[in-house]
Short mmCIF file of C-alpha atoms and ligand atoms in Angstrom, two decimals:
data_model
loop_
_atom_site.label_atom_id
_atom_site.label_comp_id
_atom_site.label_asym_id
_atom_site.label_seq_id
_atom_site.Cartn_x
_atom_site.Cartn_y
_atom_site.Cartn_z
CA MET A 137 0.00 0.00 0.00
CA THR A 138 1.44 3.44 -0.88
CA ASP A 139 2.09 5.72 2.02
CA PRO A 140 0.75 9.17 0.98
CA ALA A 141 3.13 11.17 3.21
CA LEU A 142 6.19 9.33 1.96
CA ALA A 143 4.98 9.45 -1.65
CA SER A 144 4.49 13.23 -1.42
CA LEU A 145 7.92 13.61 0.20
CA LEU A 146 9.68 11.59 -2.49
CA ALA A 147 7.88 13.35 -5.36
CA VAL A 148 10.63 15.89 -5.95
CA ASP A 149 11.33 17.95 -9.05
CA PRO A 150 14.06 15.94 -10.82
CA ALA A 151 15.62 19.12 -12.19
CA ALA A 152 16.63 20.32 -8.70
CA PRO A 153 18.77 18.70 -6.01
CA VAL A 154 17.07 16.52 -3.40
CA PRO A 155 17.37 18.41 -0.08
CA ASP A 156 18.99 16.64 2.88
CA ALA A 157 15.77 17.23 4.79
CA VAL A 158 13.96 14.91 2.35
CA HIS A 159 16.48 12.14 3.02
CA ALA A 160 16.15 12.67 6.77
CA LEU A 161 12.35 12.64 6.68
CA ALA A 162 12.33 9.46 4.59
CA ALA A 163 14.28 7.59 7.28
CA PRO A 164 11.97 5.27 9.27
CA GLU A 165 13.38 6.53 12.60
CA ASN A 166 12.13 10.04 11.72
CA ARG A 167 8.60 8.95 10.85
CA HIS A 168 7.12 11.17 13.59
CA LEU A 169 8.84 14.19 12.00
CA LEU A 170 7.34 13.30 8.61
CA ASP A 171 3.90 12.96 10.17
CA TYR A 172 4.33 16.39 11.74
CA VAL A 173 5.48 18.24 8.59
CA ARG A 174 2.94 16.65 6.31
CA GLU A 175 0.42 19.21 7.44
CA ASP A 176 2.00 21.32 10.11
CA PRO A 177 0.73 24.14 12.30
CA PHE A 178 2.87 27.17 13.16
CA GLY A 179 5.30 25.48 15.47
CA ALA A 180 7.16 28.19 17.29
CA HIS A 181 4.87 31.11 18.08
CA VAL A 182 3.40 29.91 21.36
CA PHE A 183 5.28 27.50 23.62
CA PRO A 184 2.53 25.84 25.66
CA GLY A 185 2.98 24.47 29.19
CA ASP A 186 2.22 21.11 30.76
CA ILE A 187 -0.39 22.33 33.27
CA GLU A 188 -3.61 22.63 31.33
CA GLY A 189 -6.61 24.62 32.54
CA TYR A 190 -4.33 27.07 34.38
CA ASP A 191 -6.23 29.99 35.88
CA PRO A 192 -5.67 33.12 33.72
CA GLU A 193 -5.65 35.19 36.94
CA ARG A 194 -2.66 33.18 38.12
CA PHE A 195 -1.00 33.82 34.80
CA LEU A 196 -1.45 37.57 35.37
CA ASP A 197 0.16 37.24 38.81
CA ASP A 198 3.08 35.24 37.36
CA LEU A 199 3.53 37.80 34.63
CA ASP A 200 3.55 40.73 37.03
CA THR A 201 6.17 39.02 39.17
CA GLN A 202 8.46 38.60 36.19
CA LEU A 203 7.75 42.12 34.92
CA SER A 204 9.18 43.46 38.17
CA THR A 205 12.53 41.74 37.58
CA THR A 206 13.25 41.20 33.88
CA ALA A 207 13.35 43.71 31.07
CA PRO A 208 13.08 44.82 28.38
CA ILE A 209 9.82 43.20 27.36
CA HIS A 210 8.05 42.55 24.07
CA LEU A 211 4.75 44.42 24.01
CA TRP A 212 2.29 44.03 21.18
CA ALA A 213 -1.13 45.18 20.10
CA TYR A 214 -3.19 43.07 17.71
CA ILE A 215 -5.56 44.79 15.28
CA PRO A 216 -7.60 42.09 13.50
CA THR A 217 -8.99 44.14 10.60
CA CYS A 218 -8.37 42.98 7.02
CA SER A 219 -10.02 44.11 3.80
CA TYR A 220 -10.01 40.57 2.38
CA ARG A 221 -9.46 37.05 3.65
CA CYS A 222 -6.58 35.07 2.16
CA ARG A 223 -7.41 31.44 1.45
CA PHE A 224 -4.49 30.15 3.51
CA CYS A 225 -4.99 32.36 6.57
CA GLN A 226 -6.41 31.01 9.83
CA TYR A 227 -5.42 33.99 11.94
CA PRO A 228 -8.20 35.72 13.90
CA VAL A 229 -9.22 38.38 11.40
CA VAL A 230 -12.28 40.56 11.00
CA ILE A 231 -13.14 41.62 7.47
CA VAL A 232 -13.78 45.33 7.19
CA LYS A 233 -14.85 46.66 3.82
CA GLY A 234 -17.47 48.84 2.15
CA PRO A 235 -17.80 52.62 2.04
CA GLN A 236 -14.86 54.50 3.60
CA GLU A 237 -17.14 55.74 6.36
CA THR A 238 -17.97 52.15 7.41
CA VAL A 239 -14.33 51.08 7.29
CA ASP A 240 -13.32 54.09 9.39
CA ARG A 241 -16.06 53.49 11.96
CA ARG A 242 -15.20 49.82 12.42
CA ALA A 243 -11.47 50.53 12.51
CA ALA A 244 -12.09 53.13 15.23
CA GLN A 245 -14.02 50.51 17.20
CA TRP A 246 -11.00 48.18 17.20
CA VAL A 247 -8.70 50.94 18.36
CA ASP A 248 -11.19 51.82 21.12
CA TRP A 249 -11.34 48.21 22.30
CA ASN A 250 -7.59 47.83 22.16
CA ILE A 251 -7.01 50.93 24.25
CA ARG A 252 -9.72 49.93 26.73
CA GLU A 253 -8.18 46.50 27.06
CA ALA A 254 -4.69 47.98 27.54
CA ARG A 255 -6.03 50.12 30.39
CA LEU A 256 -7.39 46.96 32.06
CA TRP A 257 -3.96 45.31 31.86
CA LEU A 258 -2.30 48.43 33.28
CA ARG A 259 -4.75 48.48 36.17
CA ARG A 260 -4.34 44.77 36.93
CA LEU A 261 -0.52 44.54 36.62
CA PRO A 262 1.25 47.08 38.87
CA HIS A 263 4.62 46.58 37.15
CA LEU A 264 3.44 46.82 33.56
CA ALA A 265 3.52 50.62 33.13
CA THR A 266 7.16 50.80 34.21
CA ALA A 267 8.53 47.66 32.53
CA PRO A 268 10.92 48.95 29.83
CA VAL A 269 9.60 48.07 26.38
CA GLY A 270 12.25 46.60 24.07
CA GLU A 271 9.98 46.37 21.05
CA PHE A 272 6.39 47.43 20.55
CA ASN A 273 4.67 45.75 17.63
CA VAL A 274 1.35 46.48 16.05
CA PHE A 275 0.45 43.13 14.51
CA GLY A 276 -2.59 41.92 12.62
CA GLY A 277 -4.65 41.31 10.69
CA THR A 278 -3.83 44.41 8.72
CA PRO A 279 -3.29 47.37 11.07
CA SER A 280 -2.11 49.49 8.12
CA LEU A 281 -5.80 49.54 7.15
CA LEU A 282 -6.51 51.90 10.06
CA PRO A 283 -7.18 55.50 9.05
CA ALA A 284 -4.33 57.92 9.83
CA GLY A 285 -6.09 59.44 12.85
CA GLN A 286 -6.57 56.01 14.45
CA ILE A 287 -2.93 55.03 13.86
CA ARG A 288 -1.88 58.23 15.60
CA ARG A 289 -4.30 57.65 18.49
CA LEU A 290 -3.09 54.09 19.01
CA LEU A 291 0.64 54.83 18.89
CA ASP A 292 0.29 57.96 21.04
CA PHE A 293 -1.63 55.99 23.65
CA TYR A 294 1.03 53.28 23.94
CA ARG A 295 3.90 55.78 23.97
CA GLU A 296 2.24 57.79 26.75
CA ASN A 297 1.14 54.87 28.93
CA PHE A 298 3.97 52.33 28.68
CA ALA A 299 7.69 52.66 29.37
CA PHE A 300 8.98 53.55 25.93
CA GLY A 301 12.56 54.86 25.92
CA PRO A 302 15.24 55.73 23.42
CA GLY A 303 15.97 52.00 22.93
CA THR A 304 12.35 51.05 22.21
CA THR A 305 11.73 49.83 18.69
CA VAL A 306 8.29 50.43 17.19
CA ARG A 307 7.18 48.14 14.39
CA PHE A 308 3.96 48.14 12.35
CA GLU A 309 2.48 45.43 10.17
CA GLY A 310 0.29 45.61 7.13
CA ASP A 311 -0.23 44.60 3.55
CA PRO A 312 1.44 46.27 0.57
CA THR A 313 -1.56 48.26 -0.66
CA THR A 314 -2.68 49.87 2.60
CA PHE A 315 0.80 51.21 3.43
CA THR A 316 0.06 54.32 1.38
CA PRO A 317 2.72 57.06 1.03
CA GLU A 318 0.76 59.21 3.53
CA LYS A 319 0.65 56.41 6.10
CA LEU A 320 4.34 55.70 5.66
CA GLU A 321 5.11 59.37 6.34
CA LEU A 322 2.84 59.34 9.37
CA LEU A 323 4.38 56.16 10.81
CA ALA A 324 7.88 57.58 10.39
CA GLU A 325 6.76 60.82 12.09
CA LEU A 326 5.32 58.79 15.00
CA GLY A 327 8.68 57.13 15.64
CA CYS A 328 7.99 53.81 13.95
CA GLY A 329 11.30 52.48 12.61
CA LYS A 330 10.28 49.09 11.31
CA LEU A 331 7.61 47.80 8.95
CA SER A 332 6.59 44.33 7.95
CA SER A 333 4.25 43.34 5.18
CA GLY A 334 2.79 40.18 3.80
CA VAL A 335 3.85 39.55 0.19
CA GLN A 336 3.67 35.73 0.05
CA SER A 337 4.82 35.52 -3.58
CA PHE A 338 5.94 37.84 -6.36
CA ASP A 339 3.94 35.76 -8.85
CA ASP A 340 0.59 37.35 -9.82
CA HIS A 341 -1.03 34.01 -10.65
CA VAL A 342 -0.07 32.53 -7.26
CA LEU A 343 -1.20 35.69 -5.49
CA ARG A 344 -4.60 35.62 -7.19
CA LEU A 345 -5.20 31.97 -6.30
CA SER A 346 -4.23 32.70 -2.70
CA GLY A 347 -6.96 35.33 -2.50
CA ARG A 348 -4.54 38.25 -2.27
CA GLU A 349 -6.01 41.44 -3.64
CA HIS A 350 -2.76 43.00 -4.82
CA THR A 351 -0.19 42.44 -7.52
CA ALA A 352 3.49 41.60 -7.29
CA ALA A 353 4.24 45.10 -8.56
CA ALA A 354 2.40 46.53 -5.53
CA CYS A 355 4.83 44.55 -3.32
CA THR A 356 7.97 45.87 -4.95
CA ASP A 357 6.50 49.38 -4.92
CA PHE A 358 5.91 49.00 -1.19
CA ILE A 359 9.52 47.94 -0.57
CA ARG A 360 10.84 50.85 -2.65
CA ARG A 361 8.58 53.42 -0.97
CA ALA A 362 9.27 52.17 2.55
CA LYS A 363 13.02 52.25 1.98
CA ALA A 364 12.81 55.72 0.45
CA THR A 365 10.83 56.97 3.47
CA GLY A 366 13.81 55.95 5.60
CA PHE A 367 12.54 53.01 7.70
CA GLU A 368 15.40 51.24 9.40
CA ARG A 369 13.94 47.80 8.78
CA VAL A 370 11.54 46.73 6.04
CA SER A 371 10.56 43.10 6.24
CA VAL A 372 8.37 41.03 3.93
CA ASP A 373 6.71 37.63 4.37
CA LEU A 374 7.05 34.95 1.72
CA MET A 375 5.37 31.56 1.67
CA TYR A 376 6.22 28.32 -0.13
CA GLY A 377 3.87 25.45 -0.88
CA LEU A 378 1.13 27.70 -2.31
CA LEU A 379 -1.33 26.53 -4.96
CA ASP A 380 0.27 26.38 -8.45
CA GLN A 381 3.59 27.62 -7.04
CA THR A 382 6.58 26.08 -8.82
CA LEU A 383 10.28 25.93 -8.08
CA ASP A 384 10.85 28.45 -10.89
CA SER A 385 8.33 30.81 -9.34
CA VAL A 386 10.20 30.58 -6.02
CA ARG A 387 13.51 31.19 -7.83
CA ARG A 388 12.01 34.40 -9.18
CA ASP A 389 10.86 35.32 -5.65
CA LEU A 390 14.45 34.95 -4.49
CA GLU A 391 15.76 37.07 -7.37
CA THR A 392 13.17 39.75 -6.61
CA VAL A 393 14.15 39.83 -2.95
CA LEU A 394 17.84 40.12 -3.81
CA GLU A 395 17.11 42.84 -6.35
CA HIS A 396 14.81 44.95 -4.18
CA GLU A 397 16.62 44.21 -0.93
CA PRO A 398 14.15 44.49 1.90
CA THR A 399 16.03 44.30 5.22
CA ALA A 400 14.49 40.99 6.19
CA VAL A 401 12.34 38.19 4.79
CA VAL A 402 10.18 35.68 6.64
CA CYS A 403 9.97 32.44 4.63
CA THR A 404 7.16 30.17 5.80
CA LYS A 405 6.02 26.79 4.60
CA LEU A 406 2.25 26.72 4.03
CA HIS A 407 0.79 25.64 7.36
CA LEU A 408 -2.56 23.91 7.15
CA ARG A 409 -3.05 22.21 10.48
CA ASP A 410 -5.12 24.16 12.98
CA PHE A 411 -2.75 26.01 15.33
CA ALA A 412 -5.27 25.46 18.12
CA ASP A 413 -4.68 21.67 17.91
CA THR A 414 -1.21 22.07 19.29
CA ARG A 415 -1.61 25.49 20.95
CA THR A 416 1.57 26.60 19.19
CA GLY A 417 -0.11 29.57 17.53
CA VAL A 418 -3.40 31.45 17.75
CA SER A 419 -6.05 30.63 15.18
CA GLY A 420 -9.35 32.36 14.60
CA VAL A 421 -12.84 30.90 14.95
CA ARG A 422 -13.15 30.16 11.23
CA PRO A 423 -10.78 27.83 9.40
CA ALA A 424 -8.95 29.03 6.31
CA ALA A 425 -10.58 27.96 3.02
CA TRP A 426 -7.53 25.84 2.20
CA GLN A 427 -7.84 23.95 5.45
CA LEU A 428 -10.98 22.29 4.12
CA PRO A 429 -9.93 19.04 2.36
CA GLU A 430 -12.89 19.09 -0.03
CA TYR A 431 -12.10 22.66 -1.09
CA ARG A 432 -8.47 21.69 -1.72
CA ALA A 433 -9.55 18.65 -3.71
CA ARG A 434 -11.95 20.75 -5.80
CA LEU A 435 -9.14 23.11 -6.76
CA ALA A 436 -6.98 20.15 -7.79
CA SER A 437 -9.83 18.69 -9.85
CA ARG A 438 -10.06 22.00 -11.71
CA GLY A 439 -6.49 21.62 -12.91
CA HIS A 440 -4.62 23.45 -10.17
CA ARG A 441 -1.71 21.81 -8.46
CA TRP A 442 -0.56 21.60 -4.86
CA PRO A 443 3.23 21.35 -4.58
CA THR A 444 4.31 18.03 -3.08
CA LEU A 445 6.07 17.87 0.27
CA GLY A 446 9.36 17.10 -1.48
CA GLU A 447 8.95 20.17 -3.70
CA GLN A 448 8.18 22.30 -0.64
CA TYR A 449 11.57 21.37 0.80
CA GLN A 450 13.19 22.09 -2.57
CA MET A 451 11.52 25.52 -2.48
CA ARG A 452 12.84 26.15 1.00
CA GLU A 453 16.29 25.10 -0.17
CA ILE A 454 16.17 27.54 -3.09
CA LEU A 455 15.31 30.39 -0.72
CA THR A 456 17.71 29.49 2.09
CA THR A 457 20.67 28.67 -0.16
CA GLY A 458 20.22 31.84 -2.20
CA LEU A 459 19.80 34.06 0.85
CA ARG A 460 22.78 32.48 2.66
CA GLU A 461 24.98 32.86 -0.40
CA ALA A 462 24.09 36.54 -0.36
CA GLY A 463 25.17 36.71 3.30
CA TRP A 464 21.73 36.66 4.91
CA THR A 465 21.31 34.99 8.32
CA GLU A 466 18.38 32.93 9.66
CA HIS A 467 17.67 33.88 13.29
CA PRO A 468 15.24 32.62 14.51
CA THR A 469 13.81 29.89 12.29
CA MET A 470 12.14 31.35 9.15
CA TYR A 471 13.35 34.92 9.83
CA PHE A 472 16.16 35.93 7.47
CA ALA A 473 17.99 39.23 7.73
CA ARG A 474 20.30 40.98 5.31
CA PRO A 475 24.01 41.14 6.25
CA GLY A 476 24.46 43.42 9.25
CA ALA A 477 20.72 43.83 9.92
CA GLY A 478 20.72 41.61 13.03
CA PRO A 479 17.99 39.25 14.23
CA GLU A 480 14.30 40.07 14.46
CA LYS A 481 14.40 41.96 17.78
CA TRP A 482 11.02 40.95 19.22
CA LYS A 483 11.66 37.29 18.49
CA SER A 484 15.13 37.55 19.93
CA LEU A 485 13.79 39.19 23.13
CA MET A 486 11.33 36.39 23.49
CA ALA A 487 13.27 33.31 22.45
CA ASP A 488 17.07 33.83 22.69
CA GLN A 489 18.45 31.63 25.43
CA GLU A 490 19.92 34.50 27.46
CA ARG A 491 16.78 36.66 27.15
CA GLN A 492 13.36 34.97 27.14
CA ARG A 493 11.65 38.09 28.41
CA PRO A 494 7.95 38.43 29.13
CA GLU A 495 5.64 39.07 26.25
CA VAL A 496 2.44 41.07 26.71
CA ALA A 497 -0.16 40.97 23.93
CA ILE A 498 -3.19 43.21 23.87
CA GLY A 499 -5.99 42.54 21.43
CA LEU A 500 -8.14 39.77 20.01
CA GLY A 501 -6.08 36.62 19.55
CA GLY A 502 -3.01 37.87 21.40
CA SER A 503 -0.71 35.45 23.21
CA SER A 504 1.27 36.49 26.27
CA SER A 505 3.87 34.61 28.26
CA CYS A 506 6.31 34.59 31.12
CA HIS A 507 8.58 31.93 32.61
CA ARG A 508 5.85 30.24 34.65
CA SER A 509 2.85 30.33 32.34
CA GLU A 510 1.34 31.57 29.12
CA ALA A 511 -2.14 32.75 28.11
CA MET A 512 -4.19 33.46 25.02
CA THR A 513 -6.79 36.14 24.49
CA ASP A 514 -10.24 35.27 23.20
CA VAL A 515 -10.54 34.95 19.42
CA ASP A 516 -14.31 35.32 19.24
CA TRP A 517 -14.84 39.02 18.57
CA ARG A 518 -18.29 39.19 20.22
CA ARG A 519 -17.08 37.60 23.44
CA TYR A 520 -13.94 39.70 23.26
CA GLY A 521 -15.97 42.93 22.91
CA ASP A 522 -18.33 41.93 25.73
CA ALA A 523 -15.42 41.22 28.09
CA VAL A 524 -13.67 44.49 27.37
CA ARG A 525 -16.92 46.45 27.79
CA ALA A 526 -17.52 44.65 31.08
CA GLY A 527 -14.04 45.61 32.33
CA ARG A 528 -12.56 42.07 32.14
CA ILE A 529 -9.20 41.28 30.57
CA PRO A 530 -10.42 38.96 27.81
CA LEU A 531 -8.04 36.08 28.44
CA ASP A 532 -9.56 32.85 27.23
CA SER A 533 -7.18 30.16 28.44
CA ALA A 534 -3.78 29.60 29.99
CA THR A 535 -1.28 26.84 30.64
CA GLY A 536 1.33 26.67 33.38
CA PHE A 537 4.82 25.20 33.44
CA THR A 538 6.03 22.79 36.10
CA PRO A 539 9.70 23.45 37.02
CA ARG A 540 10.81 20.75 34.61
CA ALA A 541 8.65 22.17 31.83
CA GLN A 542 10.12 25.64 32.47
CA GLU A 543 13.49 24.19 31.54
CA THR A 544 12.06 22.45 28.50
CA ARG A 545 10.45 25.70 27.39
CA ALA A 546 13.77 27.52 27.77
CA VAL A 547 15.51 24.86 25.67
CA THR A 548 12.91 24.63 22.91
CA MET A 549 12.57 28.39 22.59
CA ALA A 550 16.34 28.69 22.38
CA LEU A 551 16.54 25.93 19.75
CA SER A 552 13.97 27.78 17.65
CA THR A 553 16.44 30.69 17.36
CA LEU A 554 18.91 28.36 15.58
CA ARG A 555 21.74 29.64 17.83
CA PRO A 556 23.78 27.00 19.70
CA LEU A 557 22.38 26.12 23.12
CA ARG A 558 24.85 26.97 25.88
CA GLU A 559 25.32 25.04 29.10
CA ASP A 560 26.66 28.09 31.02
CA VAL A 561 23.54 30.11 30.18
CA HIS A 562 21.29 27.19 31.12
CA ARG A 563 23.01 26.73 34.48
CA ARG A 564 22.77 30.43 35.30
CA ARG A 565 19.05 30.36 34.67
CA PHE A 566 18.47 26.96 36.32
CA PRO A 567 21.07 26.60 39.09
CA GLY A 568 21.88 22.97 39.85
CA SER A 569 20.54 21.75 36.53
CA SER A 570 22.19 21.01 33.21
CA LEU A 571 21.39 20.91 29.52
CA PHE A 572 22.68 17.35 29.70
CA ALA A 573 20.56 16.28 32.68
CA PRO A 574 19.09 12.76 32.52
CA GLY A 575 16.11 12.71 30.19
CA ARG A 576 17.34 15.59 28.09
CA ARG A 577 20.74 14.04 27.37
CA GLU A 578 19.13 10.95 25.85
CA GLY A 579 16.96 13.21 23.72
CA PHE A 580 19.99 15.10 22.37
CA ASP A 581 21.92 11.83 21.87
CA SER A 582 19.10 10.48 19.79
CA LEU A 583 18.97 13.67 17.69
CA ARG A 584 22.76 13.50 17.26
CA ARG A 585 22.65 9.90 16.06
CA ARG A 586 20.10 10.94 13.46
CA GLY A 587 22.28 13.86 12.27
CA LEU A 588 19.95 16.56 13.56
CA VAL A 589 22.17 18.14 16.25
CA GLU A 590 25.82 18.18 17.25
CA THR A 591 26.62 18.06 20.93
CA ASP A 592 29.89 19.07 22.56
CA GLU A 593 29.66 18.42 26.28
CA ALA A 594 33.19 19.68 26.95
CA ALA A 595 32.38 23.02 25.33
CA GLY A 596 28.84 22.85 26.75
CA THR A 597 26.99 23.36 23.47
CA VAL A 598 24.20 21.76 21.47
CA THR A 599 23.98 22.96 17.88
CA LEU A 600 21.41 22.12 15.23
CA THR A 601 22.87 20.75 12.00
CA PRO A 602 21.59 22.33 8.76
CA VAL A 603 18.96 19.56 8.47
CA GLY A 604 18.09 20.05 12.13
CA GLU A 605 17.55 23.75 11.40
CA THR A 606 15.14 22.91 8.57
CA LEU A 607 13.20 20.53 10.81
CA VAL A 608 13.47 22.44 14.07
CA GLU A 609 9.74 23.05 14.53
CA ALA A 610 8.99 19.37 14.03
CA ILE A 611 11.77 18.41 16.46
CA ILE A 612 10.69 20.70 19.25
CA ASN A 613 7.03 19.83 18.88
CA THR A 614 7.38 16.07 18.68
CA GLU A 615 10.46 15.24 20.73
CA LEU A 616 11.22 18.01 23.18
CA THR A 617 7.88 19.65 23.91
CA ALA A 618 6.72 20.52 27.42
CA ARG A 619 3.14 19.57 26.52
CA PRO A 620 1.64 16.84 28.69
CA ASP A 621 0.84 14.41 25.87
CA THR A 622 4.46 13.51 25.14
C1 SAM B 280 -1.11 37.41 9.99
S1 SAM B 280 -0.31 37.89 8.56
C2 SAM B 280 -0.23 39.64 8.68
C3 SAM B 280 0.31 40.35 7.45
C4 SAM B 280 -0.67 41.10 6.59
N1 SAM B 280 -2.01 40.97 7.01
C5 SAM B 280 -0.58 40.58 5.18
O1 SAM B 280 -1.07 39.49 4.95
O2 SAM B 280 -0.04 41.27 4.33
C6 SAM B 280 1.35 37.42 8.83
C7 SAM B 280 1.89 36.41 7.88
O3 SAM B 280 1.56 35.10 8.27
C8 SAM B 280 1.78 34.25 7.17
N2 SAM B 280 0.72 33.22 7.15
C9 SAM B 280 -0.58 33.38 7.37
N3 SAM B 280 -1.23 32.20 7.27
C10 SAM B 280 -0.30 31.26 6.98
C11 SAM B 280 -0.32 29.85 6.76
N4 SAM B 280 -1.45 29.16 6.77
N5 SAM B 280 0.85 29.22 6.52
C12 SAM B 280 2.00 29.92 6.48
N6 SAM B 280 2.09 31.24 6.67
C13 SAM B 280 0.95 31.92 6.91
C14 SAM B 280 1.74 35.11 5.92
O4 SAM B 280 3.02 35.08 5.32
C15 SAM B 280 1.41 36.47 6.47
O5 SAM B 280 2.03 37.51 5.75
S1 SF4 B 281 -2.68 36.93 5.50
FE1 SF4 B 281 -2.85 39.01 6.22
S2 SF4 B 281 -4.33 40.02 4.80
FE2 SF4 B 281 -4.54 37.83 4.52
S3 SF4 B 281 -6.28 37.32 5.86
FE3 SF4 B 281 -4.36 36.89 7.00
S4 SF4 B 281 -3.99 38.72 8.14
FE4 SF4 B 281 -5.49 39.28 6.56
#
């Protein structure tokens, strides 16, 4: 009987090299990794704990305790508005379209709710207002859809009510068409130094099938305009594994990136599994169109083609090899930066082994964390709005970390950065413990035997091999996770 996962993995484009990751995934001892990547969720956004049903109020206490001692923090606001829904996207988004007046009114509502919610957090957590903010992000959805006045109101509110300083980075997310020249000027004036935008592909056919309502030319225009306005960092998101995407199309994406030189690129494999299944990301109440198997099959029956798993790894290889040859660095997984641009700061604050600072997320579908626990905000906009109006922080669920799981979280987060794990840093954070403690040592030994990590106990390091880097999300979510089911 043919094994569909293996068949899809081995169906590579014969004109391109077979990536080492394909060989590794085909090995019977890595079957669990193949099962994971066949249809994976985002694997390294939320690191869930092993105590389920944790009281969100306890999470807030844990967070406040850590806020009083570790800084700087990652603070973010989530604005869920989008003017269209992409067929691959399962994020919590709220579609806002129609006459400008309607869009403006609904956008203002989301800014109102966000500010009201932020005030509730400030009231509940005595140390939040004074915790130095390392990076403040406005994520979405598409926050660049907000009218200029609402962008100003939101950024002014956070700057006035949280501990922004000269070292605070402000970053704003959007899509290429709503970052108009006027909004770019406004964001620069308001002290925003970094922008990120979804692009997904520079191929108009692939964009159209994905449900994107912009062209590739709009993406390159965005990069040019943002650079000309003087933003320090301009980052774009690319995806591989999209409907009708080919290796040649991805090669052109790489060439376009190298020609237009944004500061950073996020390269993500198409994720189809519900993030809520594994609690490793926040998904909205409605699945993405492409998550529905019958919808996917219908597209295939109409002559469209889903890249195979093997081709997806060939696509990743095209992007990573090309970017590395041009001197770009991947840190953390999926986040590539141009030479000299440094890692993605918010991710580095959150995940680097020597940092792992608290993360506070305000808005529908936010996820917040500290050493002892993590929590997610409600993704149902009606319940969310009711809670905020009633004066309740709209946290929906939380998990806690036993002491052992706190160590596991520290290790898995650090592995996701693709930097070597260091024993000295681990011991400082967990006195009396070791990276090579019983239980963990066997795990690393097994990964080493399979060519996924290199360990050097004398030097006190554990380093992912290049194949280990490609498969890091699968490794941390199947072999090293703190979740109770493993
Ligand atoms: C939440 S979006 C926000 C960006 C902005 N709304 C846009 O699309 O231009 C952030 C990024 O997540 C990525 N993304 C969303 N759904 C995905 C999926 N199912 N698989 C992989 N990446 C996905 C896309 O690259 C997207 O640009
Ligand atoms: S990818 Fe971006 S624009 Fe598309 S639905 Fe998701 S958040 Fe909205």
